[in-house]
Coordinates of C-alpha atoms and ligand atoms in Angstrom, one line a residue:
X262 CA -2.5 25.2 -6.2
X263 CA -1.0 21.5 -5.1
X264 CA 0.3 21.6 -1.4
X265 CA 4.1 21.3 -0.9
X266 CA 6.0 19.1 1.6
X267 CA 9.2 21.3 2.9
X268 CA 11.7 19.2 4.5
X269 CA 15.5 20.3 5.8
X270 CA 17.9 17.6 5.9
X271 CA 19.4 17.4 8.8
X272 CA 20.4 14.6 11.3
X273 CA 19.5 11.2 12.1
X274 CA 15.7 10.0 12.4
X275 CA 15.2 8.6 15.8
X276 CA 11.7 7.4 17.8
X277 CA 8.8 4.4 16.9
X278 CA 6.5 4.9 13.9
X279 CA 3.6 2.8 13.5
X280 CA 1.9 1.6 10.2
X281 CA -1.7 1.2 8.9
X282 CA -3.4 -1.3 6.6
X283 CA -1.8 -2.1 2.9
X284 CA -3.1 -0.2 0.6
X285 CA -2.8 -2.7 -2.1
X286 CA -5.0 -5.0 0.0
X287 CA -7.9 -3.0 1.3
X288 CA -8.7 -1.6 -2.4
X289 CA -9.9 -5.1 -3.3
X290 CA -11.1 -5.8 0.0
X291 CA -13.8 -3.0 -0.5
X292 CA -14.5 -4.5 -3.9
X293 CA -14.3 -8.2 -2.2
X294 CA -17.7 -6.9 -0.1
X295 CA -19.7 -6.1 -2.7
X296 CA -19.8 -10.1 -3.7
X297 CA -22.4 -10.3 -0.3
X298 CA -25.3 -8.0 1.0
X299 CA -25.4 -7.2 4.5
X300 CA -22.8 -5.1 6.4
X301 CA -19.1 -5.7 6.7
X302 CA -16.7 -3.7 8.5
X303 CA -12.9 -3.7 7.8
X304 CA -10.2 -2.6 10.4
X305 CA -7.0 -0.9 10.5
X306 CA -8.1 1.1 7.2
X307 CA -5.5 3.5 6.4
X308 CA -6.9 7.1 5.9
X309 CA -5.2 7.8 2.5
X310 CA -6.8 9.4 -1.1
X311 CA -7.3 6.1 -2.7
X312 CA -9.5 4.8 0.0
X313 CA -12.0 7.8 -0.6
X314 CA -11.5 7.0 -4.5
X315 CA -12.7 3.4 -3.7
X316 CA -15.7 4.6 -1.3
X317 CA -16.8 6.9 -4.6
X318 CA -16.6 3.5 -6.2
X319 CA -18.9 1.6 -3.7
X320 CA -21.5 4.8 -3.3
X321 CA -21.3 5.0 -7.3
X322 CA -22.0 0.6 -7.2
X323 CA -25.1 1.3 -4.8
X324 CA -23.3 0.9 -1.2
X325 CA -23.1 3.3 1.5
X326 CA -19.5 3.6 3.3
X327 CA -18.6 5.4 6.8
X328 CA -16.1 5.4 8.4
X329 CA -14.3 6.1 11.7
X330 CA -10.6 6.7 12.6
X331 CA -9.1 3.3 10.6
X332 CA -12.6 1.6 10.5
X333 CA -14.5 1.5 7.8
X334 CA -18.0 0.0 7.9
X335 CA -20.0 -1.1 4.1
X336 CA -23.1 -1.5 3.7
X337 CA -24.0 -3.4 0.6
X338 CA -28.0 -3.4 -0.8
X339 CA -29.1 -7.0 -2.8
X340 CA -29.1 -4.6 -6.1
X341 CA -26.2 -3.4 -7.3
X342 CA -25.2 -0.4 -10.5
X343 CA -22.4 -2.6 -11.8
X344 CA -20.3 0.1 -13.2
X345 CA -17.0 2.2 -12.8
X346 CA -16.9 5.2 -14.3
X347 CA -14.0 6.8 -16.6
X348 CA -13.4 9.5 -13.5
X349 CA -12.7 7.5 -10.9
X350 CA -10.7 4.7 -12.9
X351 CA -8.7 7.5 -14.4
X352 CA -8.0 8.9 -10.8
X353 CA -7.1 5.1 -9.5
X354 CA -7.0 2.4 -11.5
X355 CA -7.3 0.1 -9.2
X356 CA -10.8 0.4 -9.9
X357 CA -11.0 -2.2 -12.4
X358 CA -10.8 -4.8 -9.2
X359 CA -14.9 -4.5 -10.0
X360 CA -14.8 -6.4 -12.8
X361 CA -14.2 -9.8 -11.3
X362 CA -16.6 -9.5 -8.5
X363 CA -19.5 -7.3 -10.1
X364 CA -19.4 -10.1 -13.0
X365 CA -19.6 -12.8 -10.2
X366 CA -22.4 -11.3 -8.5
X367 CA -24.4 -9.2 -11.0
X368 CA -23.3 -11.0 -13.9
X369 CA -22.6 -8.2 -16.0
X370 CA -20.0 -5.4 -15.6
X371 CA -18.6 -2.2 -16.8
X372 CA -15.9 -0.2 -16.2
X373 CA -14.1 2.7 -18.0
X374 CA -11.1 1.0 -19.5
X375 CA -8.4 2.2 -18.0
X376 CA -5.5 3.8 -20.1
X377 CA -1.6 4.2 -19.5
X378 CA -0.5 5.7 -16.4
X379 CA 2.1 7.2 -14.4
X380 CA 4.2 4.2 -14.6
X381 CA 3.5 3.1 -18.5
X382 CA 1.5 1.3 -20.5
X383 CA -0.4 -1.2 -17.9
X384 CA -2.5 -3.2 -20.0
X385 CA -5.2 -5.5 -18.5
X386 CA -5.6 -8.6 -21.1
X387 CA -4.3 -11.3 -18.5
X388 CA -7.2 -10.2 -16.0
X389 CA -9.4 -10.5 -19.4
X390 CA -8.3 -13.8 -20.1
X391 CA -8.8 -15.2 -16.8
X392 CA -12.5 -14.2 -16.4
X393 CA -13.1 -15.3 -20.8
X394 CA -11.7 -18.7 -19.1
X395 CA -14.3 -18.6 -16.7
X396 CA -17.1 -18.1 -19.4
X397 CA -17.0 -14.1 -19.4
X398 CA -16.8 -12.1 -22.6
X399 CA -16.4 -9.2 -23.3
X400 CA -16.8 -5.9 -25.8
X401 CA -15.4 -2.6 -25.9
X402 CA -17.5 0.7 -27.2
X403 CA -16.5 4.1 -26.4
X404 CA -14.0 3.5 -24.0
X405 CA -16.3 1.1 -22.0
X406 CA -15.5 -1.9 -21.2
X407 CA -18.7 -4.1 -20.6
X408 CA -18.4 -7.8 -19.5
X409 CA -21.0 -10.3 -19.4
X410 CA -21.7 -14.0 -18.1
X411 CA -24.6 -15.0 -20.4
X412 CA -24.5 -18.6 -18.8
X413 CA -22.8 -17.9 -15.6
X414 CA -19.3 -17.9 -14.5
X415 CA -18.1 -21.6 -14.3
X416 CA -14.7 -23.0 -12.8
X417 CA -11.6 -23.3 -15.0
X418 CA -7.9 -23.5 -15.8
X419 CA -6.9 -20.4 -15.4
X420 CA -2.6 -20.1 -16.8
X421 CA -1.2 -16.6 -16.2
X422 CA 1.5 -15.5 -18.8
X423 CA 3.2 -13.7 -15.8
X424 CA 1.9 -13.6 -12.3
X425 CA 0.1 -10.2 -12.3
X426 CA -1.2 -9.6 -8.9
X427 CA -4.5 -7.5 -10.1
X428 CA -5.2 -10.5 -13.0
X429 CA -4.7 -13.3 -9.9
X430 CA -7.2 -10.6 -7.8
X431 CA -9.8 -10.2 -10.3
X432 CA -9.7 -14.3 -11.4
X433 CA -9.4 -14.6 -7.8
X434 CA -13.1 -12.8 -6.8
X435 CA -14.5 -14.3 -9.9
X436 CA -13.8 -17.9 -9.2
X437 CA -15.2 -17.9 -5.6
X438 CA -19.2 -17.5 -6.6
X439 CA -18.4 -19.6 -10.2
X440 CA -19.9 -23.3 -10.5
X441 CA -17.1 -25.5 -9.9
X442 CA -13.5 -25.7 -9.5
X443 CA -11.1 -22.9 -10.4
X444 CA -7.3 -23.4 -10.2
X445 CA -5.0 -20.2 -11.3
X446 CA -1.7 -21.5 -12.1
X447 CA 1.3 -19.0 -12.1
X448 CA -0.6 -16.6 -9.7
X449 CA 0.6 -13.7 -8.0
X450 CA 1.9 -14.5 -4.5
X451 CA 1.6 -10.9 -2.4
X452 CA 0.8 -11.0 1.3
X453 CA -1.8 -8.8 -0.1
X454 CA -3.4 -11.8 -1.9
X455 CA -3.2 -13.8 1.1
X456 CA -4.8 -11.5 3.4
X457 CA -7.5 -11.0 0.1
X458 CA -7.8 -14.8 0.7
X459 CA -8.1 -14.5 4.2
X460 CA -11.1 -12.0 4.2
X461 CA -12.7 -14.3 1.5
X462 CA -12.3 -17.9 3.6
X463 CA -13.9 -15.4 6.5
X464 CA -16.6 -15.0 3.9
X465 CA -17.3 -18.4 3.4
X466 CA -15.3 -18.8 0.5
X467 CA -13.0 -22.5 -0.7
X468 CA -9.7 -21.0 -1.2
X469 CA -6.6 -23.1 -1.6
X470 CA -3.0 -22.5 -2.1
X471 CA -2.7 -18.6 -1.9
X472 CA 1.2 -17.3 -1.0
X473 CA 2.0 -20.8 -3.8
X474 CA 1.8 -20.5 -7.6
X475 CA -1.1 -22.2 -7.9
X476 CA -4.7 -21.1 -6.0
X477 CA -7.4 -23.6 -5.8
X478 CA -10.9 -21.9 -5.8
X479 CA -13.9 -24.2 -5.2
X480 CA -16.7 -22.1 -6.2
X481 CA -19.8 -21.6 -3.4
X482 CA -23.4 -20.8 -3.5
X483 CA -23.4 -18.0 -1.1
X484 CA -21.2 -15.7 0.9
X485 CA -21.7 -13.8 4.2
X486 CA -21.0 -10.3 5.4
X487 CA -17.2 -10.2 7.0
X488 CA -15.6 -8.0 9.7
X489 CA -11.8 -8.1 8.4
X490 CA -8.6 -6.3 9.6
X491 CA -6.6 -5.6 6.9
X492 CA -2.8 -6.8 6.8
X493 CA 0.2 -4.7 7.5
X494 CA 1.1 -2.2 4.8
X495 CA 4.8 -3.6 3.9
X496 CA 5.5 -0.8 1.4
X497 CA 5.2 2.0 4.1
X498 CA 6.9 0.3 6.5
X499 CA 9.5 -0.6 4.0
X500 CA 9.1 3.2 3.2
X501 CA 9.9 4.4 6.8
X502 CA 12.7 1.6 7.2
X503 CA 14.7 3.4 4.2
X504 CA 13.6 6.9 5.9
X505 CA 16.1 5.7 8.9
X506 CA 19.0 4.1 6.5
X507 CA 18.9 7.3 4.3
X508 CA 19.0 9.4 7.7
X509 CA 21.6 7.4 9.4
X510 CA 19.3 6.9 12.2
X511 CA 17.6 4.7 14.5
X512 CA 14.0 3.9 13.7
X513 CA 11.4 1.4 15.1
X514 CA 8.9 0.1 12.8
X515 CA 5.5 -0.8 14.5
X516 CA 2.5 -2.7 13.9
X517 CA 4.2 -4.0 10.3
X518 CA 5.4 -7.9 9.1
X519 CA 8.8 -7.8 8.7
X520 CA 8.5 -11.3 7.0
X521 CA 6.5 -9.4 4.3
X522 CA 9.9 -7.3 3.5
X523 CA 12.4 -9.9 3.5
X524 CA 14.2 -9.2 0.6
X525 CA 14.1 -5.4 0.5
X526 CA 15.6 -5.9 4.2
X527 CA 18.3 -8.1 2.9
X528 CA 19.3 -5.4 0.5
X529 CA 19.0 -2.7 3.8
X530 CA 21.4 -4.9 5.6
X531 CA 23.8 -5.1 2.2
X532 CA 24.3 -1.4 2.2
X533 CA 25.2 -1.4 5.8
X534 CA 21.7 -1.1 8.0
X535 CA 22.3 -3.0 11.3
X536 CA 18.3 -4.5 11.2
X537 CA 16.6 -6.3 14.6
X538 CA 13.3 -7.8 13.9
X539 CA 10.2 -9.4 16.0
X540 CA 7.0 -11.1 14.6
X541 CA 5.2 -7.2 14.5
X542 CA 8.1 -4.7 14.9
X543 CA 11.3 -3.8 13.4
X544 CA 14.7 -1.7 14.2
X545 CA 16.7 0.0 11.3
X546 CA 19.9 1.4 12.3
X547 CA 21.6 3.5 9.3
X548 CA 24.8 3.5 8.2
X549 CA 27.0 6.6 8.4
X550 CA 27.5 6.5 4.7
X551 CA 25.4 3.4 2.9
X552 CA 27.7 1.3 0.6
X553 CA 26.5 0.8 -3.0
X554 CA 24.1 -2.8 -3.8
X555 CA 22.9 -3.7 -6.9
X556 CA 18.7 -4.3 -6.9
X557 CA 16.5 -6.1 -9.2
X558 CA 12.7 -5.8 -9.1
X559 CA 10.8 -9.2 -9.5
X560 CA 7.5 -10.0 -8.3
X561 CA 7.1 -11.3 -4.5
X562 CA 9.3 -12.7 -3.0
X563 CA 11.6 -10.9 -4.9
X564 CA 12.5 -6.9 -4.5
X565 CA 9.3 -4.9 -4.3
X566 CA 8.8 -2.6 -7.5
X567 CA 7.3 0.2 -5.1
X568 CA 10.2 0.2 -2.9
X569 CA 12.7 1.1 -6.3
X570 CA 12.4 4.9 -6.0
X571 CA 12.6 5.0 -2.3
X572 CA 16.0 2.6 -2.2
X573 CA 17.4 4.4 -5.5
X574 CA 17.2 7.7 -3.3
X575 CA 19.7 5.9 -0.6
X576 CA 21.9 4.3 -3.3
X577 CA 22.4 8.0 -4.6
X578 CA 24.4 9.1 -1.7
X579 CA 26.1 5.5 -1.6
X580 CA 29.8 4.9 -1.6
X581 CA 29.9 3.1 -5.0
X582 CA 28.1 2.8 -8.3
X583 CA 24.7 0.3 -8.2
X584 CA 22.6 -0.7 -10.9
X585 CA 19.3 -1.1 -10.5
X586 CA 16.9 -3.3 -12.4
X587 CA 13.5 -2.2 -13.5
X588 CA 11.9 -5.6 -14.4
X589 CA 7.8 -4.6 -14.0
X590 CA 7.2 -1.1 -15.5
X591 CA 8.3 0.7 -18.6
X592 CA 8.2 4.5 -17.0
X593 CA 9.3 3.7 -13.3
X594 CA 12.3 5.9 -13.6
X595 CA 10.7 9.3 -14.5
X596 CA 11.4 10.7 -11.1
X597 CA 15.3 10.4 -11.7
X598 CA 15.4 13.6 -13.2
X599 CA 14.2 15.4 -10.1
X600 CA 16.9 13.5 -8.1
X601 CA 19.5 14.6 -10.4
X602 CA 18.0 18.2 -9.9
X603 CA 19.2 17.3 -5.9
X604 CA 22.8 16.5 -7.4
X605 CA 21.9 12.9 -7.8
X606 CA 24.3 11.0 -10.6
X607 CA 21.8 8.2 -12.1
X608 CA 21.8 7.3 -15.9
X609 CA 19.1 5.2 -16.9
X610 CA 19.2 3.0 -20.2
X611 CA 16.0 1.1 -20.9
X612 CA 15.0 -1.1 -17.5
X613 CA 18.4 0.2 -15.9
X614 CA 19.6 2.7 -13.8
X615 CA 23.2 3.3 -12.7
X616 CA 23.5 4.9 -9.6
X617 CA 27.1 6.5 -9.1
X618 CA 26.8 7.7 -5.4
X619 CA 28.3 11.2 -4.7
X620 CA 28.8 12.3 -1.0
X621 CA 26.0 14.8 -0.4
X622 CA 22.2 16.1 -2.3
X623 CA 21.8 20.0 -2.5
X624 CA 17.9 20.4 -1.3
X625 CA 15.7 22.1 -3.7
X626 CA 12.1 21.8 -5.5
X627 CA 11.5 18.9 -7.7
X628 CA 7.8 17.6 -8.2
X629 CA 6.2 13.8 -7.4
X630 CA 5.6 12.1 -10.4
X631 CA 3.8 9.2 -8.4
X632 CA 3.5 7.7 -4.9
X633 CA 6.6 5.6 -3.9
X634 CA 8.9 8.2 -6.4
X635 CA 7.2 11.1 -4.0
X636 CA 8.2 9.4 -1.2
X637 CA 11.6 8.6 -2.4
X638 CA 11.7 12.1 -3.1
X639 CA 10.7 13.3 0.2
X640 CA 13.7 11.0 1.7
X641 CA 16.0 12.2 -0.8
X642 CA 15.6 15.8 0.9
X643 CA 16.1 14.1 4.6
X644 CA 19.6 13.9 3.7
X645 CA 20.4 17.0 1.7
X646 CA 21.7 19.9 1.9
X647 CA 18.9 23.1 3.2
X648 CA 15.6 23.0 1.9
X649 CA 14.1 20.7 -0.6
X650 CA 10.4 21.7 -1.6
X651 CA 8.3 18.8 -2.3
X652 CA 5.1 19.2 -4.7
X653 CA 2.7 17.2 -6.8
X654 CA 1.9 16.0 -2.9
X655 CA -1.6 14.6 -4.0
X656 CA 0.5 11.4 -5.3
X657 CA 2.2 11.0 -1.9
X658 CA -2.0 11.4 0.0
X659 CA -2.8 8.3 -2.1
X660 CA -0.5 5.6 -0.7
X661 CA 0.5 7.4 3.3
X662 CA -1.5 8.5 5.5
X663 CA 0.0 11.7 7.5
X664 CA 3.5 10.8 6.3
X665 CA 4.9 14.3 7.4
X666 CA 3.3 14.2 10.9
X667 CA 4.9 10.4 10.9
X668 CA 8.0 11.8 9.7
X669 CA 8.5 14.9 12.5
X670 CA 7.7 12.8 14.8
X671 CA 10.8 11.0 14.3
X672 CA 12.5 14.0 14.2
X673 CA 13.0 15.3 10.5
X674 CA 12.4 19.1 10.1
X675 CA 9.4 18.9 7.9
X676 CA 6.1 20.3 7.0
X677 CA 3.0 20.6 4.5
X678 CA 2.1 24.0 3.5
Ligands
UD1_738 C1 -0.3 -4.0 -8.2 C2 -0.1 -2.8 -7.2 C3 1.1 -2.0 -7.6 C4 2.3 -2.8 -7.8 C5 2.1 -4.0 -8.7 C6 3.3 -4.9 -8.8 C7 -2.3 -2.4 -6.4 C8 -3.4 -1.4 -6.3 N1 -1.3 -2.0 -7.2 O1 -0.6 -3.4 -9.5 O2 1.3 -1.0 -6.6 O3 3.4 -2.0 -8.3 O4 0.9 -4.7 -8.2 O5 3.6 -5.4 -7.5 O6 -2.4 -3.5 -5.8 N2 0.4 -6.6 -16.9 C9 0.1 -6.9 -18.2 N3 -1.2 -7.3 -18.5 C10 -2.1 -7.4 -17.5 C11 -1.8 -7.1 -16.2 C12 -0.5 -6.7 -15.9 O7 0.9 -6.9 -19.1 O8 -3.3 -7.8 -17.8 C13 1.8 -6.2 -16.6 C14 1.8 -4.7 -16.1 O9 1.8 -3.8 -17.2 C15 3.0 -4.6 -15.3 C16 3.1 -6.0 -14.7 O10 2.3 -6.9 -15.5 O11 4.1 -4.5 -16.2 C17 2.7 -6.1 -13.3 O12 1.4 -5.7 -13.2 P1 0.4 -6.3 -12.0 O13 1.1 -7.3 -11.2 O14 -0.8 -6.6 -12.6 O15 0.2 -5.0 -11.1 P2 -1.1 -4.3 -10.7 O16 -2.1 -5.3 -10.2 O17 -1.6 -3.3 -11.7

């Protein structure tokens, strides 16, 4: 049977918390290694399920992963199985990052396509597109996906229809090894694709214009093996930042880029949070009773789509009705129910939810229908009333690493059974 995360609301969240590696980044930094044969080690690694789905990845490619505490050491061999199987892209489907760099440095690839998911459809034809540009093509046989360079990858003009951050990523990986010059226009912006970037110019790679809409990519003959330590994780310090506004408490964030979270801070501060922030640390101070905000969520810079559920759960005990925009995924507000099971008044039509605050949640079990909505879940029940019983916590294990030892410590009554 699942585990369950038991939390009793109670009173204001108070202490330091400290925060790990971005998920979002170090998934394609693994895959980013694989490009080069030797040994590369990668620091502050959080220890979260979809970091032991990506080593199945690499040990199922050919390489050998261990790690240690937040370090995780690769080794890569000169040949390579350039393949993702249907389990493990059906259990994360970040896995179909391998495309880009297996087709770069085996030319060939295959990988299980990946169906709809907890959040909808998620189609991958921009990232197919990008690497066709580049000289791949591609064929589809019994739910396998195989891509080949007959003639090499080659540098081109890459235009996104919409700046998808894993269709920048896998253009990205395939541009650096290609002959030539690459330049993706309307790419995706993330801190995560910078820091992606950043592990790739350590590599040896001719990166230009990452954090713009437009990446240059000079292709190079040859990589070397990089020692790496992965950026900030914005959506779980985000995640804790909301755990102190929902709690009316006083929280340090650690360790995190509060320049990452601009705009989901802006919207903190709009509901009433009192926010101090340094280059690596930031203080949330709750509001008694949050005031109501209407959110939108755009790609970066704009609101975060993995920070919806956990700031819908703190507009649902706002003074005031929100709406709340759902501009990147077609299923993002299947965890509303369970809210409404805590006494939560939201009614969602199409990409919108409106929130109508009421003054208190009645604790109770709901399930995790994916990562952020579990954690919004688990914050929901911070501020209720008595117990809220928290399962489907597998979901939660993929994107936070101990984020009920990270959450007594600041005080909440919680734990895992
Ligand atoms: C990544 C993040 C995810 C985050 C998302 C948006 C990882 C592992 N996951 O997902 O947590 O929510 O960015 O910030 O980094 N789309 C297409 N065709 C494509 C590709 C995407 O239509 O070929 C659509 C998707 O269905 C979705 C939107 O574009 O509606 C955004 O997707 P994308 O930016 O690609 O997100 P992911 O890379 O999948």
């Amino acid at each position: 049977m699942d585990e369950a995360i038991r939390v009793v609301g109670g009173g204001p969240l108070e202490g330091e918390v400290r925060v790990l590696g971005a998920k979002n980044a170090v998934l394609k930094q693994m895959v980013t290694v694989l490009m080069v044969e030797g040994r590369h080690t990668l620091t502050n690694v959080p220890g979260i399920l979809d970091v032991s789905i990506m080593q199945e990845v690499l040990e199922h490619v050919g390489a050998t992963c261990v790690r240690e505490g937040n370090t995780l050491r690769v080794d890569v061999p000169s040949e390579l199985n350039p393949e993702a199987p249907l389990d493990l892209v059906r259990r994360m489907r970040a896995s179909t990052i391998v495309l880009g760099s297996l087709l770069a440095r085996c030319g060939e690839a295959r990988v299980a396509f990946p169906g709809g998911d907890d959040l909808g459809a998620r189609p991958i034809d921009l990232h197919m597109k990008a690497l066709e540009a580049m000289g791949a093509e591609f064929s589809l046989d019994h739910g396998v996906l195989t891509g080949s360079a007959p003639g090499g990858l080659r540098g081109a003009e890459i235009d996104l229809e919409f700046p998808s951050v894993g269709a920048t990523e896998n253009a990205l990986l395939a541009a650096v090894l290609a002959r030539g010059t690459s330049r993706i226009h309307n790419a995706a912006r993330e801190p995560e694709i910078r820091d992606i970037c950043c592990q790739l110019r350590e590599m040896g790679a001719d990166i230009d214009g990452d954090g713009t809409a437009t990446i240059t990519v000079n292709g190079v003959e040859d990589l070397q093996p990089v020692a790496h330590r992965v950026v900030p994780d914005r959506l779980e310090a985000g995640t804790y930042a909301v755990a102190a506004a929902i709690s009316g408490g006083n929280v340090v964030v650690q360790d995190c880029v509060p320049e990452h979270l601009r705009m989901e801070l802006v919207k903190l501060e709009a509901v009433g949070c009192e926010i101090e922030t340094g280059g690596d640390w930031m203080r949330i101070v709750g509001p008694d009773r949050p005031r109501a905000v209407d959110v939108a969520t755009l790609p970066y810079p704009g609101f975060h789509t993995d920070m919806q559920p956990q700031m819908v759960a703190l507009l649902s005990i706002a003074d005031g009705t929100s709406v709340v925009t759902e501009n990147l995924y077609d299923a993002r507000f299947r965890y509303v129910g369970e809210l409404a099971r805590m006494g939560a008044d939201i009614g969602v039509e199409w990409q919108h939810a409106v929130v109508r605050g009421v003054e208190g949640l009645s604790g109770c079990p709901v399930i995790a229908p994916d990562i952020r909505a579990g954690a919004a879940l688990v914050l929901a029940g911070l501020r209720a009333d008595g117990e809220t019983t928290v399962t489907g916590v597998s979901h939660i294990d993929r994107g936070y690493e101990d984020f009920v030892g990270r959450l007594s410590s600041l005080g909440a009554d919680i734990s895992r059974s």
